[in-house]
XYZ file of C-alpha atoms in Angstrom:
351
model
C 23.844 -22.349 -33.885
C 22.205 -25.069 -31.870
C 18.789 -24.017 -33.228
C 20.015 -23.535 -36.690
C 20.969 -27.261 -37.021
C 17.502 -28.293 -35.864
C 15.601 -25.927 -38.223
C 17.931 -26.994 -41.038
C 17.023 -30.663 -40.409
C 13.392 -29.749 -40.345
C 13.483 -27.961 -43.622
C 15.728 -30.563 -45.273
C 13.316 -33.403 -44.192
C 10.258 -31.170 -44.927
C 9.133 -31.599 -41.293
C 6.805 -29.021 -39.829
C 7.888 -28.959 -36.177
C 10.041 -30.699 -33.554
C 8.899 -31.706 -30.064
C 11.786 -31.881 -27.647
C 11.057 -33.621 -24.339
C 14.334 -34.686 -22.649
C 14.898 -32.112 -19.833
C 18.598 -31.833 -20.583
C 18.062 -31.213 -24.212
C 15.537 -28.549 -23.370
C 18.191 -27.069 -20.949
C 20.744 -27.170 -23.831
C 18.478 -25.267 -26.118
C 16.891 -22.803 -23.766
C 19.075 -22.314 -20.801
C 16.256 -23.438 -18.452
C 16.697 -26.693 -16.445
C 13.709 -28.487 -14.907
C 12.913 -31.737 -13.458
C 9.111 -32.011 -14.317
C 8.418 -35.358 -12.775
C 5.137 -36.539 -14.235
C 4.245 -33.076 -15.504
C 4.529 -32.076 -19.215
C 7.695 -30.200 -20.002
C 8.366 -29.782 -23.716
C 9.904 -27.423 -26.303
C 8.173 -26.943 -29.665
C 10.391 -25.682 -32.556
C 8.828 -25.087 -35.903
C 10.740 -25.189 -39.221
C 10.480 -21.408 -39.262
C 12.353 -21.208 -35.995
C 9.443 -20.292 -33.769
C 9.681 -21.736 -30.284
C 7.111 -22.509 -27.601
C 7.922 -23.891 -24.111
C 5.325 -25.843 -22.293
C 5.886 -26.009 -18.530
C 4.006 -25.828 -15.233
C 2.623 -22.401 -14.493
C 4.761 -22.168 -11.295
C 7.915 -22.303 -13.479
C 7.052 -19.672 -16.088
C 9.005 -16.897 -14.351
C 12.033 -19.065 -13.847
C 12.053 -20.011 -17.526
C 11.939 -16.224 -18.423
C 14.766 -15.503 -15.957
C 16.902 -18.165 -17.591
C 16.775 -16.203 -20.762
C 14.202 -18.002 -22.813
C 12.729 -15.568 -25.369
C 10.058 -17.650 -27.105
C 6.377 -18.121 -26.225
C 5.620 -20.037 -22.918
C 2.435 -21.954 -22.188
C 2.209 -22.237 -18.446
C -0.548 -24.533 -17.092
C -1.964 -25.431 -13.733
C -1.843 -29.048 -12.346
C -5.554 -29.193 -12.963
C -5.248 -28.196 -16.558
C -4.029 -29.765 -19.815
C -1.439 -27.664 -21.595
C -2.912 -28.579 -24.954
C -6.268 -27.186 -24.016
C -4.681 -23.711 -23.599
C -3.399 -23.321 -27.128
C -5.190 -22.466 -30.320
C -5.581 -25.357 -32.699
C -2.391 -26.026 -34.701
C -1.616 -28.601 -37.410
C 1.772 -30.185 -37.982
C 1.265 -32.890 -40.490
C 4.893 -34.056 -40.081
C 6.323 -33.988 -36.532
C 9.775 -34.777 -35.222
C 9.970 -36.339 -31.825
C 12.495 -37.877 -29.438
C 11.350 -41.522 -29.893
C 13.907 -42.714 -27.311
C 12.225 -40.573 -24.632
C 8.559 -39.794 -25.495
C 6.108 -42.074 -23.749
C 3.192 -43.695 -25.542
C 0.704 -41.711 -23.540
C 2.367 -38.326 -24.524
C 2.774 -39.647 -28.058
C -0.993 -40.081 -28.341
C -1.658 -36.617 -26.805
C 0.669 -34.918 -29.206
C -0.811 -36.765 -32.177
C -4.268 -35.625 -31.316
C -3.354 -32.069 -30.225
C -1.442 -31.214 -33.391
C -3.325 -33.374 -35.980
C -0.084 -35.182 -36.901
C -0.101 -37.540 -39.750
C 3.519 -38.597 -39.815
C 6.343 -38.771 -37.330
C 10.128 -38.428 -37.800
C 12.897 -39.159 -35.252
C 15.088 -36.268 -34.091
C 17.051 -38.168 -31.574
C 20.294 -38.412 -33.573
C 20.267 -34.724 -34.612
C 20.155 -33.754 -30.929
C 23.030 -36.137 -30.082
C 25.105 -34.757 -32.915
C 24.379 -31.085 -31.832
C 25.495 -31.856 -28.186
C 28.387 -34.085 -29.357
C 30.693 -31.163 -30.287
C 31.252 -29.002 -27.335
C 31.814 -25.134 -27.458
C 34.738 -23.647 -25.799
C 32.564 -22.483 -22.968
C 31.346 -26.080 -22.372
C 34.819 -27.384 -22.366
C 35.782 -24.891 -19.736
C 32.967 -25.987 -17.574
C 33.750 -29.617 -18.093
C 37.368 -28.855 -17.144
C 36.252 -27.215 -13.866
C 34.019 -30.270 -13.191
C 37.013 -32.481 -13.703
C 39.137 -30.397 -11.283
C 36.536 -31.052 -8.641
C 36.553 -34.735 -9.456
C 40.345 -34.768 -8.877
C 39.790 -33.011 -5.545
C 37.191 -35.680 -4.562
C 39.613 -38.446 -5.262
C 42.253 -36.593 -3.150
C 39.751 -36.352 -0.328
C 38.990 -40.035 -0.598
C 42.633 -41.084 -0.619
C 43.406 -38.936 2.447
C 40.615 -40.673 4.460
C 42.047 -44.166 3.887
C 43.078 -45.934 7.005
C 43.009 -49.582 8.239
C 39.552 -50.520 9.439
C 37.699 -47.570 7.868
C 34.537 -48.675 5.757
C 33.679 -47.934 2.303
C 30.635 -45.892 3.354
C 32.776 -43.769 5.701
C 35.116 -42.842 2.906
C 32.171 -42.196 0.588
C 30.515 -39.794 3.077
C 33.865 -37.987 3.578
C 34.186 -37.454 -0.133
C 30.738 -36.012 -0.593
C 30.862 -33.913 2.538
C 34.105 -32.396 1.287
C 32.496 -31.630 -2.021
C 29.617 -29.907 -0.372
C 32.185 -27.782 1.579
C 33.567 -26.734 -1.790
C 30.121 -25.670 -3.160
C 29.357 -28.867 -5.088
C 25.775 -29.872 -4.178
C 25.413 -32.863 -6.491
C 27.453 -35.758 -7.750
C 27.024 -36.861 -11.294
C 26.054 -40.333 -10.248
C 26.251 -42.502 -7.076
C 29.861 -42.284 -5.727
C 31.603 -45.663 -5.746
C 34.278 -46.670 -3.203
C 35.226 -50.287 -3.225
C 37.902 -52.155 -1.286
C 40.112 -55.040 -2.499
C 38.239 -57.978 -4.141
C 34.973 -56.105 -3.531
C 35.994 -53.964 -6.572
C 35.887 -57.112 -8.724
C 32.177 -56.180 -9.415
C 32.421 -53.338 -11.968
C 29.340 -51.560 -10.534
C 29.587 -52.762 -6.999
C 27.738 -51.062 -4.101
C 29.729 -49.509 -1.265
C 28.911 -50.919 2.208
C 30.366 -51.859 5.502
C 33.478 -53.631 4.041
C 36.458 -52.532 6.155
C 39.839 -51.548 4.494
C 42.597 -53.958 5.158
C 46.277 -53.313 4.658
C 47.936 -54.179 1.298
C 44.984 -53.962 -1.045
C 43.650 -51.687 -3.794
C 40.757 -49.085 -3.413
C 38.657 -48.246 -6.362
C 37.108 -44.725 -6.527
C 34.621 -44.055 -9.232
C 32.888 -40.691 -8.994
C 32.070 -37.380 -10.617
C 30.481 -34.004 -9.904
C 27.949 -31.633 -11.655
C 29.417 -28.178 -12.050
C 27.058 -25.544 -13.531
C 25.180 -28.382 -15.251
C 28.165 -30.308 -16.596
C 29.464 -33.612 -15.394
C 32.765 -35.202 -14.662
C 33.592 -38.880 -14.300
C 36.916 -40.289 -12.986
C 38.056 -43.614 -11.760
C 41.309 -44.200 -9.910
C 42.468 -47.451 -8.244
C 44.869 -46.603 -5.403
C 47.122 -48.903 -3.535
C 46.816 -49.013 0.290
C 50.017 -50.574 1.452
C 51.412 -53.175 -0.959
C 48.818 -55.122 -2.764
C 49.559 -58.797 -3.824
C 51.648 -59.271 -6.895
C 48.812 -60.543 -8.922
C 46.748 -57.475 -8.162
C 49.758 -55.244 -9.043
C 50.177 -57.063 -12.366
C 46.425 -56.403 -13.144
C 46.889 -52.791 -12.274
C 49.877 -52.319 -14.511
C 48.018 -53.933 -17.410
C 45.070 -51.616 -16.986
C 47.324 -48.595 -16.772
C 49.018 -49.492 -20.072
C 45.668 -49.948 -21.737
C 44.393 -46.638 -20.469
C 47.536 -44.679 -21.681
C 47.896 -46.422 -25.039
C 44.243 -45.950 -25.871
C 44.381 -42.292 -25.009
C 47.588 -41.852 -26.986
C 45.923 -42.396 -30.325
C 42.968 -39.984 -29.792
C 42.863 -37.365 -32.449
C 40.507 -36.151 -35.120
C 39.980 -38.709 -37.934
C 40.882 -41.818 -35.880
C 38.082 -44.379 -35.702
C 36.530 -44.637 -32.322
C 36.497 -48.535 -32.597
C 40.324 -48.343 -32.931
C 40.675 -46.703 -29.502
C 38.574 -49.470 -27.965
C 40.672 -52.165 -29.806
C 44.011 -50.828 -28.613
C 42.931 -51.117 -24.904
C 41.128 -54.333 -25.450
C 44.079 -55.995 -27.213
C 46.529 -55.104 -24.461
C 44.140 -56.645 -21.857
C 43.371 -59.751 -23.991
C 47.009 -60.380 -24.947
C 47.768 -60.419 -21.209
C 45.277 -63.157 -20.752
C 42.477 -61.015 -19.105
C 40.160 -60.457 -22.104
C 37.262 -62.239 -20.338
C 37.618 -59.979 -17.383
C 37.037 -56.727 -19.350
C 33.203 -56.904 -19.800
C 32.298 -53.306 -20.844
C 32.953 -50.742 -23.555
C 35.943 -48.552 -23.222
C 34.123 -45.406 -22.477
C 31.340 -42.873 -23.400
C 30.605 -39.243 -24.225
C 30.439 -36.681 -21.399
C 28.635 -33.364 -21.101
C 25.373 -32.439 -19.575
C 24.787 -36.177 -19.048
C 27.430 -38.329 -17.440
C 26.753 -40.954 -20.139
C 25.980 -39.488 -23.533
C 26.710 -39.861 -27.192
C 29.131 -41.151 -28.577
C 29.581 -44.764 -27.520
C 33.300 -45.503 -27.251
C 33.214 -49.179 -28.223
C 34.287 -51.760 -30.731
C 31.130 -51.258 -32.838
C 31.310 -47.515 -33.278
C 33.083 -46.892 -36.595
C 32.596 -43.062 -36.477
C 35.814 -41.048 -36.077
C 36.925 -38.627 -33.400
C 36.081 -35.031 -34.107
C 37.485 -31.871 -32.544
C 35.327 -30.754 -29.599
C 34.256 -34.243 -28.492
C 34.535 -34.959 -24.703
C 34.691 -38.581 -23.694
C 35.926 -40.965 -21.070
C 38.534 -43.833 -21.391
C 38.082 -46.371 -18.698
C 39.499 -49.875 -19.245
C 39.175 -52.378 -16.396
C 39.958 -55.875 -15.298
C 37.799 -57.636 -12.707
C 38.870 -60.952 -11.296
C 36.646 -62.327 -8.514
C 38.386 -63.018 -5.317
C 41.569 -61.258 -6.557
C 41.061 -57.621 -7.451
C 39.077 -55.058 -9.544
C 41.076 -52.317 -11.293
C 39.655 -49.559 -13.456
C 41.433 -46.282 -14.501
C 39.327 -43.642 -16.070
C 40.085 -40.225 -17.608
C 38.077 -37.479 -19.141
C 39.468 -36.359 -22.541
C 38.683 -33.590 -24.937
C 39.578 -34.084 -28.671
C 41.563 -31.035 -29.848
C 42.489 -29.823 -33.390
C 45.712 -31.821 -33.492
C 45.171 -34.550 -30.753
C 43.703 -34.464 -27.310
C 43.944 -32.907 -23.875
C 43.248 -34.363 -20.414
C 40.478 -32.768 -18.278
C 41.108 -35.003 -15.326
C 44.670 -34.855 -13.768
C 44.747 -36.935 -10.573
C 48.000 -39.093 -10.605
C 47.953 -42.640 -11.986
């Protein structure tokens, strides 16, 4: 099905072939995941459905073992992959324009005698946007581990502990449960240090009666989770509690309206209006959320400018926040799957 949508696009647009270069898109289409660094790693798909994977020679067997059934061009570090194939001509060629470097673009243009290029970025985003049931199950498992990571962090909180110490405890606990990689740099921020939306954990020590912001996720069998919880240690000041309650309302009310057919921009508006009407509009400086899947940030953009509608099978985050310097930073984030009649939570840690 994934490949059918690509070949359908190629035939409808009268494009001879597509050149896929983003490693996660190649993984999505082939089952083989690689981090090629500076080496060429690409998937060629013709409008007839023929597939050729270009990868370092040392990875050829791994690609076969992953289940890839097409042709494989494996090359040595001292070789050019393009020199190993017979001459081909694709007058019209689809590329990932958001990813392909100028250097590779020129190599492809010369190697395949390309006369015209088309963009295939949006097609790939659309294909990955609607998750299969198997993908949703993997995302649900990833979210369960994220819940467990928050629990581990909360249990480590004690007066005088540092942000880094709590962070290390979380990631050690995840490794003990078989999770080898977080989906992004784990964030643990205490009190007013959390007033920076993307602050960096450090030697800040936890004091009694302040909030702790956790933002983290794990990668489970290739799929990412992303959760934020802001947890009270003791009894935070009244102003900080007020901010927390506003963010919590924004999180809940925005999620409540998610179902197929609702405009994505409306979801952002619900949360933003609650925060703005409470007088904190200037302290909510980011979009409401983003898509979630093989990448921790992927299509679609959950923001005020996205007039697309929610569709069954989408998986996304909802993460309103208020960040007041010198006072507190609060963000509450959940992973949500759009269902036939509404939505379901993937994350479940208490709010």
